[in-house]
Short mmCIF file of C-alpha atoms and ligand atoms in Angstrom, two decimals:
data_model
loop_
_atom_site.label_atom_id
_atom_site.label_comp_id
_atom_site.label_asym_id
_atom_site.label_seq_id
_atom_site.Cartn_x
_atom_site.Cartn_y
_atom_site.Cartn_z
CA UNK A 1 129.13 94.87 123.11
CA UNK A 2 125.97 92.71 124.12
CA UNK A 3 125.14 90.24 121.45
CA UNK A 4 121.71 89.37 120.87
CA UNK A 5 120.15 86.46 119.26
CA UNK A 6 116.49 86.11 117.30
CA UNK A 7 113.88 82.86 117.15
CA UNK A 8 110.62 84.24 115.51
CA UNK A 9 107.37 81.54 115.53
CA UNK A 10 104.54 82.28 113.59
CA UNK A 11 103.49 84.52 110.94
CA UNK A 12 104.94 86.71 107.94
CA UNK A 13 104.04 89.45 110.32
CA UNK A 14 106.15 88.43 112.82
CA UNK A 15 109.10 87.94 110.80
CA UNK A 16 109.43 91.30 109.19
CA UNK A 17 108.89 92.65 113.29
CA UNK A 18 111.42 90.48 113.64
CA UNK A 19 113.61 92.28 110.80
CA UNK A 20 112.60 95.36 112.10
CA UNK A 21 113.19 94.83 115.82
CA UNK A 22 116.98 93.39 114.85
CA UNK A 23 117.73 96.75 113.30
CA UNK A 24 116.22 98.77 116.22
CA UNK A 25 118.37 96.95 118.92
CA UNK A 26 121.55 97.20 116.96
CA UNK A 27 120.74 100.96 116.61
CA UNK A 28 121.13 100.71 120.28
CA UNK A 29 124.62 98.70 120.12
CA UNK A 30 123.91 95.25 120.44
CA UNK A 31 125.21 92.74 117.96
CA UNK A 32 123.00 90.66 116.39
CA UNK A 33 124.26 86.77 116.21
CA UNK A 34 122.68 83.69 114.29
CA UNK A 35 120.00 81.79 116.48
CA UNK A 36 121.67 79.29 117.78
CA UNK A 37 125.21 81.22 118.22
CA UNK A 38 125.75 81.87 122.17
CA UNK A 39 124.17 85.14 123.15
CA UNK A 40 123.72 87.85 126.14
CA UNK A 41 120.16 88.01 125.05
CA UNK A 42 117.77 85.13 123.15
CA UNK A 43 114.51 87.12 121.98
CA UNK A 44 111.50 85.08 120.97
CA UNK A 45 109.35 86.73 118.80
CA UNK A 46 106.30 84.13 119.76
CA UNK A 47 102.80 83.34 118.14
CA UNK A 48 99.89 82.12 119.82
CA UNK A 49 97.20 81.21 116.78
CA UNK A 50 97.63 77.57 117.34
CA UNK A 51 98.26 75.11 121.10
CA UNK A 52 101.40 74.04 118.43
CA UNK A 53 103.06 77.65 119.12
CA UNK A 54 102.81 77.76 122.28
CA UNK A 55 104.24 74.65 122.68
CA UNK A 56 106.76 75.41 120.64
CA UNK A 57 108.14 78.95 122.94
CA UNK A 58 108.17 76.13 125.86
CA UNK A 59 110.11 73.73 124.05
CA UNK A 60 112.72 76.77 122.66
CA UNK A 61 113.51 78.26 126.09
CA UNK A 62 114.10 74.71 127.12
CA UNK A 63 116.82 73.70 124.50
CA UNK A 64 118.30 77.56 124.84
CA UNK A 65 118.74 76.94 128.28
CA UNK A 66 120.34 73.53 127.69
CA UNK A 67 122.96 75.47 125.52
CA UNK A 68 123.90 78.23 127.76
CA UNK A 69 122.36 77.97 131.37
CA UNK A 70 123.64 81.63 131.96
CA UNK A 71 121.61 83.09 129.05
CA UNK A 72 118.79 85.90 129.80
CA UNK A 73 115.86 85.63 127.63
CA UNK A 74 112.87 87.81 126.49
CA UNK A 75 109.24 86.59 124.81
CA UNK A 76 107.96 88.94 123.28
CA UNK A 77 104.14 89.46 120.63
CA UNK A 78 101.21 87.47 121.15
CA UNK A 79 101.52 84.66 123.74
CA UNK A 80 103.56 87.14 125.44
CA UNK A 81 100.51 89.31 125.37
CA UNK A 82 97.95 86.60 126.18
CA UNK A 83 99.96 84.02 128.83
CA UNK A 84 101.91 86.50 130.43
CA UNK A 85 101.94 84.90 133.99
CA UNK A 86 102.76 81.40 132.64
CA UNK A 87 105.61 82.65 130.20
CA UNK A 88 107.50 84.89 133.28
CA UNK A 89 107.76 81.66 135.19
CA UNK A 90 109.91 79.84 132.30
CA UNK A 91 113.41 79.81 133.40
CA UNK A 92 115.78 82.36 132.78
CA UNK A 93 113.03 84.21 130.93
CA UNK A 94 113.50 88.23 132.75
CA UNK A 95 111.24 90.32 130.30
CA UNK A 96 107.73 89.25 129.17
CA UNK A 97 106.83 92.17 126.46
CA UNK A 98 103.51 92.07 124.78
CA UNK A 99 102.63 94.08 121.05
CA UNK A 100 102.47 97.53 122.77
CA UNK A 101 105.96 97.84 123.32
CA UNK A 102 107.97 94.76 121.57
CA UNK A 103 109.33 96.88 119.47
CA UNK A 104 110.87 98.93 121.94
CA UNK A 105 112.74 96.42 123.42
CA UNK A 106 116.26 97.96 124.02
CA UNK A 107 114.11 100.97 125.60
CA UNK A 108 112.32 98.22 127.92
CA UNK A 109 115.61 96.58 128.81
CA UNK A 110 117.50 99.82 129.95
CA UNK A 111 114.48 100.75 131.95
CA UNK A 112 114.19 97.30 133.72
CA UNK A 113 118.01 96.25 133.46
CA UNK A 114 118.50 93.12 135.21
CA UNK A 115 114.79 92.09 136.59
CA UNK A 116 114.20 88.83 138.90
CA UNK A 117 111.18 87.92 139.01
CA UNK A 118 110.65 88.52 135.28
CA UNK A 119 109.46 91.84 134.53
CA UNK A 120 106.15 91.55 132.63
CA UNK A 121 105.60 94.48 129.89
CA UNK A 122 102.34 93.99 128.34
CA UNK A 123 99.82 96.43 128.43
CA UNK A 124 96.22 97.30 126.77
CA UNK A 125 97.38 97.34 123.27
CA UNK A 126 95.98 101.05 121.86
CA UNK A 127 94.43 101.49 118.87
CA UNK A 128 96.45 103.84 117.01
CA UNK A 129 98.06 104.70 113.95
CA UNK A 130 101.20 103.67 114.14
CA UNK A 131 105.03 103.72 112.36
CA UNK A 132 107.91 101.32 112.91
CA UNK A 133 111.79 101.56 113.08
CA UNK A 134 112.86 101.37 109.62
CA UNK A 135 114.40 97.79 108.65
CA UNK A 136 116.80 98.34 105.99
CA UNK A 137 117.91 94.70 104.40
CA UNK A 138 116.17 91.96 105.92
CA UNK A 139 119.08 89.78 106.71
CA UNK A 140 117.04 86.21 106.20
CA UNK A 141 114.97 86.71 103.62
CA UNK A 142 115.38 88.05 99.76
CA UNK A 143 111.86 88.83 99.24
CA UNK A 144 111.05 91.39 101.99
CA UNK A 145 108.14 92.08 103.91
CA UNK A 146 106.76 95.33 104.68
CA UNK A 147 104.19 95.88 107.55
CA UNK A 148 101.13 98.05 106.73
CA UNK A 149 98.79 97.11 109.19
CA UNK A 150 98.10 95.61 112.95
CA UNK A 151 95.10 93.82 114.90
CA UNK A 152 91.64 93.04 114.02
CA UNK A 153 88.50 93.81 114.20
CA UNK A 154 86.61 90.83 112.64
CA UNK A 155 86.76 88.83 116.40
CA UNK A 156 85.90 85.26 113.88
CA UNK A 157 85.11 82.81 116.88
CA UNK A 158 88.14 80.58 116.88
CA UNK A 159 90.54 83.31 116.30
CA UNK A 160 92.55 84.79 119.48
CA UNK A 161 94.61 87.59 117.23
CA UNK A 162 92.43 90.58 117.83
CA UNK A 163 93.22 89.68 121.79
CA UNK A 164 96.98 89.38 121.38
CA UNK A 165 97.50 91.79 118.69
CA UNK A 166 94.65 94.22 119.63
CA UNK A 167 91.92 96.54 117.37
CA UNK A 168 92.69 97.10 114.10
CA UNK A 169 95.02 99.91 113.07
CA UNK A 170 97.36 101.24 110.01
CA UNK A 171 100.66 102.54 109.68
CA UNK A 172 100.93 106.19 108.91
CA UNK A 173 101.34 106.33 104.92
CA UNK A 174 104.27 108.14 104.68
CA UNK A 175 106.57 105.92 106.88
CA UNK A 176 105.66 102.40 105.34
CA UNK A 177 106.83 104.70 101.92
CA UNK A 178 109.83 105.86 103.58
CA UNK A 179 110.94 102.12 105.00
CA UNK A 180 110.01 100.78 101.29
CA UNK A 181 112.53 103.06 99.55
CA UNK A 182 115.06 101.66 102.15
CA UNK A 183 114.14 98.32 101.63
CA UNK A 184 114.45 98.74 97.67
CA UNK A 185 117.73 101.16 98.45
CA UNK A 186 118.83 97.77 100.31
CA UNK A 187 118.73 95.60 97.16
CA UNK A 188 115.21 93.80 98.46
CA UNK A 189 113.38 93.34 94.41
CA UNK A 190 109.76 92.43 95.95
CA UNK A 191 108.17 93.78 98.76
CA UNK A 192 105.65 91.33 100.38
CA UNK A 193 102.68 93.84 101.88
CA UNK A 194 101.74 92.34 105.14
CA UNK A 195 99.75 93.06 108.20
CA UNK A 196 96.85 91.19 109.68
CA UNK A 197 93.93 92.50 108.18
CA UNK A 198 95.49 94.47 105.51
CA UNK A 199 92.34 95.30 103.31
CA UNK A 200 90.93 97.23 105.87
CA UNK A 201 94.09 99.43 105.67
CA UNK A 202 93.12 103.14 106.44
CA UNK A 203 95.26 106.29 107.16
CA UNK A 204 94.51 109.65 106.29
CA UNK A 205 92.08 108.67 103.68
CA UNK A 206 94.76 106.14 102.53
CA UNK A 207 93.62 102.85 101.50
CA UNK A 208 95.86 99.85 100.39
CA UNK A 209 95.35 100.48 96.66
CA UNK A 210 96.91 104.02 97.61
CA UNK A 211 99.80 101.54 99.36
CA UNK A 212 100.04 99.74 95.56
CA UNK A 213 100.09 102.37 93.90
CA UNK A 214 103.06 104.23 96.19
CA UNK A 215 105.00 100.81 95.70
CA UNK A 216 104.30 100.53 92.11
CA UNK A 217 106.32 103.92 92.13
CA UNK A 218 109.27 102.92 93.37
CA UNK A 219 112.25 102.82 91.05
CA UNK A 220 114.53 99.84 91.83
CA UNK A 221 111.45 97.78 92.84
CA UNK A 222 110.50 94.49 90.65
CA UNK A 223 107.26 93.56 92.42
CA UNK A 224 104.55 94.03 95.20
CA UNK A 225 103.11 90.19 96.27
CA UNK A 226 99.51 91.14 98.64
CA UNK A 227 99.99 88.40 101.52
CA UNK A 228 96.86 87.02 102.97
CA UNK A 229 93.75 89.34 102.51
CA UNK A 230 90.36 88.32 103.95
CA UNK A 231 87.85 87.66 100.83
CA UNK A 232 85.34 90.65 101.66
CA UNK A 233 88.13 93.04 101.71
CA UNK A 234 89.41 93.04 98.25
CA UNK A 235 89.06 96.03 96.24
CA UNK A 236 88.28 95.48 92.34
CA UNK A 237 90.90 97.66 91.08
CA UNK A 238 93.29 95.21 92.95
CA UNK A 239 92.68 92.52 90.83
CA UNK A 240 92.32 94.68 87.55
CA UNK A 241 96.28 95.63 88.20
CA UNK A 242 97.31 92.41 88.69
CA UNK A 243 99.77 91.31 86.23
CA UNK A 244 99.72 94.45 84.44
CA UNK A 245 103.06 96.84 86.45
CA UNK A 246 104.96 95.43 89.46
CA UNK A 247 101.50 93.57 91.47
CA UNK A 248 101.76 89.63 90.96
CA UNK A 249 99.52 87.45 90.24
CA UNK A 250 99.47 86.16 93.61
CA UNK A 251 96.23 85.76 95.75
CA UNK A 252 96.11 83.93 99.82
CA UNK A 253 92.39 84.39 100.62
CA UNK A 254 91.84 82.14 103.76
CA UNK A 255 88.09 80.09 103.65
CA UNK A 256 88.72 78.32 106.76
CA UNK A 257 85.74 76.39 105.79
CA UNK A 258 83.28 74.99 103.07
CA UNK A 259 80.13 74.67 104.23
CA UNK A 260 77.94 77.88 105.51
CA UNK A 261 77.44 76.32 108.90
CA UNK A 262 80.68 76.06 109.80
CA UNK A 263 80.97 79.79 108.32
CA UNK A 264 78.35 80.76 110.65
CA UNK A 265 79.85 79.17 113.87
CA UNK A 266 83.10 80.62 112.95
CA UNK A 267 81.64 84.33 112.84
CA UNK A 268 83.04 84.10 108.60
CA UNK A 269 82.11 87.63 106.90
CA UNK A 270 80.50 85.45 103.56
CA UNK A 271 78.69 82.25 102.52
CA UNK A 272 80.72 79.70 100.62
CA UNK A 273 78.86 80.81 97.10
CA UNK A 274 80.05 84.21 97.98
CA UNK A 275 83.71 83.42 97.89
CA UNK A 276 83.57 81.31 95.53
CA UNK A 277 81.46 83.34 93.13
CA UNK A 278 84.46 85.91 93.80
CA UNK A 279 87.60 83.52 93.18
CA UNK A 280 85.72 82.13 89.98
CA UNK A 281 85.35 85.86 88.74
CA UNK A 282 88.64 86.60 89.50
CA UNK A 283 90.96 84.12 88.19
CA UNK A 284 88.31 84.51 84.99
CA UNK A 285 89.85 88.45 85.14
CA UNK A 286 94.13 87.76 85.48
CA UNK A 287 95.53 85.08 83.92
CA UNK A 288 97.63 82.79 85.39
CA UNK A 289 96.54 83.68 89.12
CA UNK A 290 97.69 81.74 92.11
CA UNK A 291 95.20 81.76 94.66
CA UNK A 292 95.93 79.91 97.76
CA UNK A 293 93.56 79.54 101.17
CA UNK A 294 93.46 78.53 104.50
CA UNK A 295 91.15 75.58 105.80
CA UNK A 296 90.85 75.13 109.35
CA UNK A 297 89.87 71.46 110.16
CA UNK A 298 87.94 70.34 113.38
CA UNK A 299 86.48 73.08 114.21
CA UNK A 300 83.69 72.27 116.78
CA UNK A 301 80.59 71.08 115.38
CA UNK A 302 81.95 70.19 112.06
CA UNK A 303 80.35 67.33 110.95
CA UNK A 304 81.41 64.41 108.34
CA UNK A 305 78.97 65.86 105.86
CA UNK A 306 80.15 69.53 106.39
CA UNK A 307 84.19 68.40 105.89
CA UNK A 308 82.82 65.85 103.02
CA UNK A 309 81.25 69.35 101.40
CA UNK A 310 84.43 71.20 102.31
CA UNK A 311 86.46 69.06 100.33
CA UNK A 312 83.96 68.62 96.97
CA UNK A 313 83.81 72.42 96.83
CA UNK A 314 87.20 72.94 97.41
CA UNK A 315 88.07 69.89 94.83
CA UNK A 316 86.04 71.86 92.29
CA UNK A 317 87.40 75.50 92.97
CA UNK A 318 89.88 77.13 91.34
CA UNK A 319 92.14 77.41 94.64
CA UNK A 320 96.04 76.27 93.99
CA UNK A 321 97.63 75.32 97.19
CA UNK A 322 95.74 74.82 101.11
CA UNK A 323 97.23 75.51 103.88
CA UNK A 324 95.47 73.00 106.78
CA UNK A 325 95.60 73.67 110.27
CA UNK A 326 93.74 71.86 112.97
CA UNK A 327 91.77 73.18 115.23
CA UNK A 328 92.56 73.96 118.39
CA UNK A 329 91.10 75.78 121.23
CA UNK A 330 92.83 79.03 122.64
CA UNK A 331 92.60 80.93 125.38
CA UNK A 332 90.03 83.60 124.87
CA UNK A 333 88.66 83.22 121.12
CA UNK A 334 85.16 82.33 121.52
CA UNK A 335 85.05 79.27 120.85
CA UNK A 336 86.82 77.83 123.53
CA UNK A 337 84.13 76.49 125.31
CA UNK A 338 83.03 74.45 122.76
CA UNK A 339 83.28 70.63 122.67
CA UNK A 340 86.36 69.65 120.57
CA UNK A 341 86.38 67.04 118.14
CA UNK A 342 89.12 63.83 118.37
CA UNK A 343 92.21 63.90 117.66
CA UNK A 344 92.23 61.34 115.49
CA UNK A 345 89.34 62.55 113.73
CA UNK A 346 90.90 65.86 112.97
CA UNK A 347 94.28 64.68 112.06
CA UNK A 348 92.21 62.28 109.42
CA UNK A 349 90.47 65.41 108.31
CA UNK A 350 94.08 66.96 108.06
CA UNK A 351 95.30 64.48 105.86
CA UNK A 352 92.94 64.52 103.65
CA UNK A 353 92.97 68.14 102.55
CA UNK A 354 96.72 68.52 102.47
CA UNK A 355 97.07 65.49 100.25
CA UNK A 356 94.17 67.57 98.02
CA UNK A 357 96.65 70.53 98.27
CA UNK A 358 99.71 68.47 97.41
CA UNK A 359 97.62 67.73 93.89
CA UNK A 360 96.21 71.45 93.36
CA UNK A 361 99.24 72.58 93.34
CA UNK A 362 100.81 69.88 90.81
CA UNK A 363 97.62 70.85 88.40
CA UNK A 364 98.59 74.56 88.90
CA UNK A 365 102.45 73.52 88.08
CA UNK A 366 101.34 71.36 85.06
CA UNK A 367 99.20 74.28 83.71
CA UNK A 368 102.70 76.55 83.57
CA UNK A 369 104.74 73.92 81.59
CA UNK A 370 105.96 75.40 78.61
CA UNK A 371 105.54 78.97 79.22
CA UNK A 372 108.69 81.38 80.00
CA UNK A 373 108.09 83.44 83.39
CA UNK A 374 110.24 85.83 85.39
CA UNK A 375 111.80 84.31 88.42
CA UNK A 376 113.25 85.67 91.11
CA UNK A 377 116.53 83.52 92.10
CA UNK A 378 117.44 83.44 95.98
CA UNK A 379 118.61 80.44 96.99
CA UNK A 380 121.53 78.73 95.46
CA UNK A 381 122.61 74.99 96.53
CA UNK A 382 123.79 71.57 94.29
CA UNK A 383 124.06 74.17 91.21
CA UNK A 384 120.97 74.67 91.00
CA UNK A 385 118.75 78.26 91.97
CA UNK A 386 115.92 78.23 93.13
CA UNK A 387 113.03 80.88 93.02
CA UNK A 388 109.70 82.42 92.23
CA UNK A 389 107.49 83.33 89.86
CA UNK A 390 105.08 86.22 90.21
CA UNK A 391 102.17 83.29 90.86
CA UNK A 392 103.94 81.53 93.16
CA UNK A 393 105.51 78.69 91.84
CA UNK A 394 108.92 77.67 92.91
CA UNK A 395 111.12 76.77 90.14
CA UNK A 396 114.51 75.33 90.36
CA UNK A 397 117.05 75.97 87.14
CA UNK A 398 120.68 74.30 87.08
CA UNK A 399 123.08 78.02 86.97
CA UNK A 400 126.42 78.12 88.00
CA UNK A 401 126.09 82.18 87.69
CA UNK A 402 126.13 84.94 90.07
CA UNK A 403 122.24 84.97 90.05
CA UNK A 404 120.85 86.07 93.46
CA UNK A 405 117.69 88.26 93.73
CA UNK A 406 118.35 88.32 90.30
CA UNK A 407 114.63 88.62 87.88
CA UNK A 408 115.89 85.75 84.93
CA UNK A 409 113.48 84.49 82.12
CA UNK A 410 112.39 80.88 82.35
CA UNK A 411 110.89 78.13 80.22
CA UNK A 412 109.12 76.02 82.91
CA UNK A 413 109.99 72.19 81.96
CA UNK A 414 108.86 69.56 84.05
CA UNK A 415 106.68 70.06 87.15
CA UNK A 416 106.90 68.19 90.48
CA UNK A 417 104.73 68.09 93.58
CA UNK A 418 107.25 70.99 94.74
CA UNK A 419 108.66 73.07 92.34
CA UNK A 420 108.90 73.73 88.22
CA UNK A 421 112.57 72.65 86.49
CA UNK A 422 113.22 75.20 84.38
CA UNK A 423 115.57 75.94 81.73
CA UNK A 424 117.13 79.89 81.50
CA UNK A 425 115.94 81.30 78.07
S1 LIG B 1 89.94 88.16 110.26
FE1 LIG B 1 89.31 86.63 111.74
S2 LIG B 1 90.87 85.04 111.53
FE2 LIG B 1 91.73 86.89 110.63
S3 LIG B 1 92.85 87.88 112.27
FE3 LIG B 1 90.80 88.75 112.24
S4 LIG B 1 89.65 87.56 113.75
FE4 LIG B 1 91.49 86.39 113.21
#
């Protein structure tokens, strides 16, 4: 039997592919073997939103290749889709497969069995609505994600998704249902709804609340986490469910910037009073909300006073965590052409907003301490479990018992810059 091995970069997205593509290519008798385990086949499931990922494939096929000079190896997803060319002439890479037909791997495989040069499998991605193999238990993950939705519309100007992932389409309604019974039939107790634009989810008439409400049906199922949503895409009944059945209190709404300039270079759908108007009203409507963003730093253009505004607004707003990337210019967003700031400038700019996010998040912590929340135990090491709560903090509690993806009450104790200690009620 051919063994296979899996390295995803990137996304939530690409990690319940990932999942999904494991399954798929066992269903055609391979046997899948940890990462670093010596394999027939190495597939990289690779990202292309930052210069870091690509980087990062290039460095990968090096060190596999290091460990097993014999190995045959496959990129697949978005810099597969992009840097086709440059990726086939990595060595002992034989299939280059873009988003059209990663998931078909085996299938692409048999059809080009042992290819030198590389064969390169990437074409126009189509936009159309589309279903997936069904995953079954995610092996790596206890909390599992469930893919709604693919590509983008939007085209924001630094952003090269909606040219490696293609237009924005949905998964047909009844097979994200059908693989979310499995998932739950599979022991998984939350299902993470992911895609990359998933509030413009449409099928049939379907919408994502019609996606909620489906998942709030399922028996077995604890609860439904939205990952990131773009702000002008969240419906109001959304927010009214929230902490009421199975939907947590859980928001990622990514900013990407402060100040309405930047928001205009960067082709952003709303003005800074806009979104924050909206996160005001809604952590004002569910108690105890986690809302967490993205900030990209750098971009071109951005000024001292537009990052100095960035970071009062963002000071002041009732966001919980950042997630900071620099900026860096890709391939065919379009912004590319645009002057790019210093390094060292940028990687200032970095610091500064993730040490804000370091002390957001200890606020948010602090503001748990003493109530008694649900957590969802998945990782057990030094006797202690560790977990989440439906707001997303991570909470550690000392349990020598059989607790995995186990939902356990907790009195939240004493927060740190990382997680909760909690005591078991
Ligand atoms: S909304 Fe903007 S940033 Fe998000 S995937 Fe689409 S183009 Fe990229």
């Amino acid at each position: 039997m051919k063994t296979v091995s899996f390295h995803t970069l990137g996304c939530r997205l690409n990690q319940s592919e990932t999942a999904s593509l494991q399954n798929a290519m066992e269903a055609d008798g391979y046997q899948v073997v940890d990462a670093m385990q010596p394999a027939d086949l190495v597939v990289i499931n690779t990202c292309t939103v930052t210069a870091g990922g690509d980087a990062e494939t290039r460095r990968l096929v090096h060190k596999i290749n290091r460990h097993n000079p014999l190995v045959r190896i496959a990129l697949v997803g978005c810099q597969a889709q992009i840097q086709k060319e440059q990726l086939a002439a990595l060595p002992n890479v034989r299939w280059v497969v873009g988003n059209q037909r990663k998931m078909d791997l085996a299938r692409v495989i048999a059809e080009h069995p042992d290819p030198d040069p590389a064969a390169v499998i990437a074409p126009t991605i189509k936009r159309a609505p589309f279903t997936m193999p069904t995953a079954g238990m995610d092996r790596q993950h206890t909390r599992a994600s469930i893919k709604i939705q693919d590509g983008c519309d939007f085209f924001c100007s630094f952003c090269e998704i909606p040219y490696a992932r293609g237009r924005a389409r949905s998964r047909i309604f009844e097979d994200l249902v059908l693989e979310a019974r499995a998932l739950v039939a599979a022991g998984h107790k939350e299902l993470i709804v992911t895609g990359i634009n998933i509030g413009t989810y449409e099928n049939e008439g379907k919408t994502l609340l019609d996606v909620v409400w489906a998942l709030e049906r399922l028996e077995g199922l604890a609860r439904i986490r939205i990952s990131s949503i773009e702000p002008t895409t969240i419906p109001q009944p959304l927010l009214e469910r929230m902490g009421q059945g199975k939907l947590c209190r859980y928001l990622h709404i990514p900013v990407q910037s402060a100040h309405n300039d930047v928001l205009y270079k960067m082709k952003r759908k709303y003005s800074i009073e806009e979104f924050n108007a909206f996160i005001h009203a809604a952590v004002r409507k569910v108690p105890g909300l986690c809302i967490g963003t993205d900030v990209i730093v750098g971009f071109p253009g951005e000024t001292e006073a537009h990052f100095e505004s960035t970071v009062d607004i963002l000071t002041e707003a009732p966001v919980h965590y950042l997630h900071v990337f620099s900026y860096s210019p890709r391939q065919l967003a379009q912004s590319r052409l645009q002057k790019t700031l210093p390094a060292n400038i940028i990687s200032r700019r970095s610091q500064i907003l993730r040490e804000l996010s370091r002390r957001k998040r200890r606020m948010f912590y602090e503001s748990l301490l003493g109530t008694i929340q649900p957590v969802l135990c998945e990782e057990h090491s030094q006797g202690f479990w560790t977990g989440w709560t439906d707001n997303y903090a991570r909470i550690r509690i000392k349990s020598e018992a059989a607790l995995h993806r186990v939902l356990v009450p907790v009195r939240l104790v004493k927060a740190e810059d990382q997680c909760i200690i909690g005591e078991r009620v």
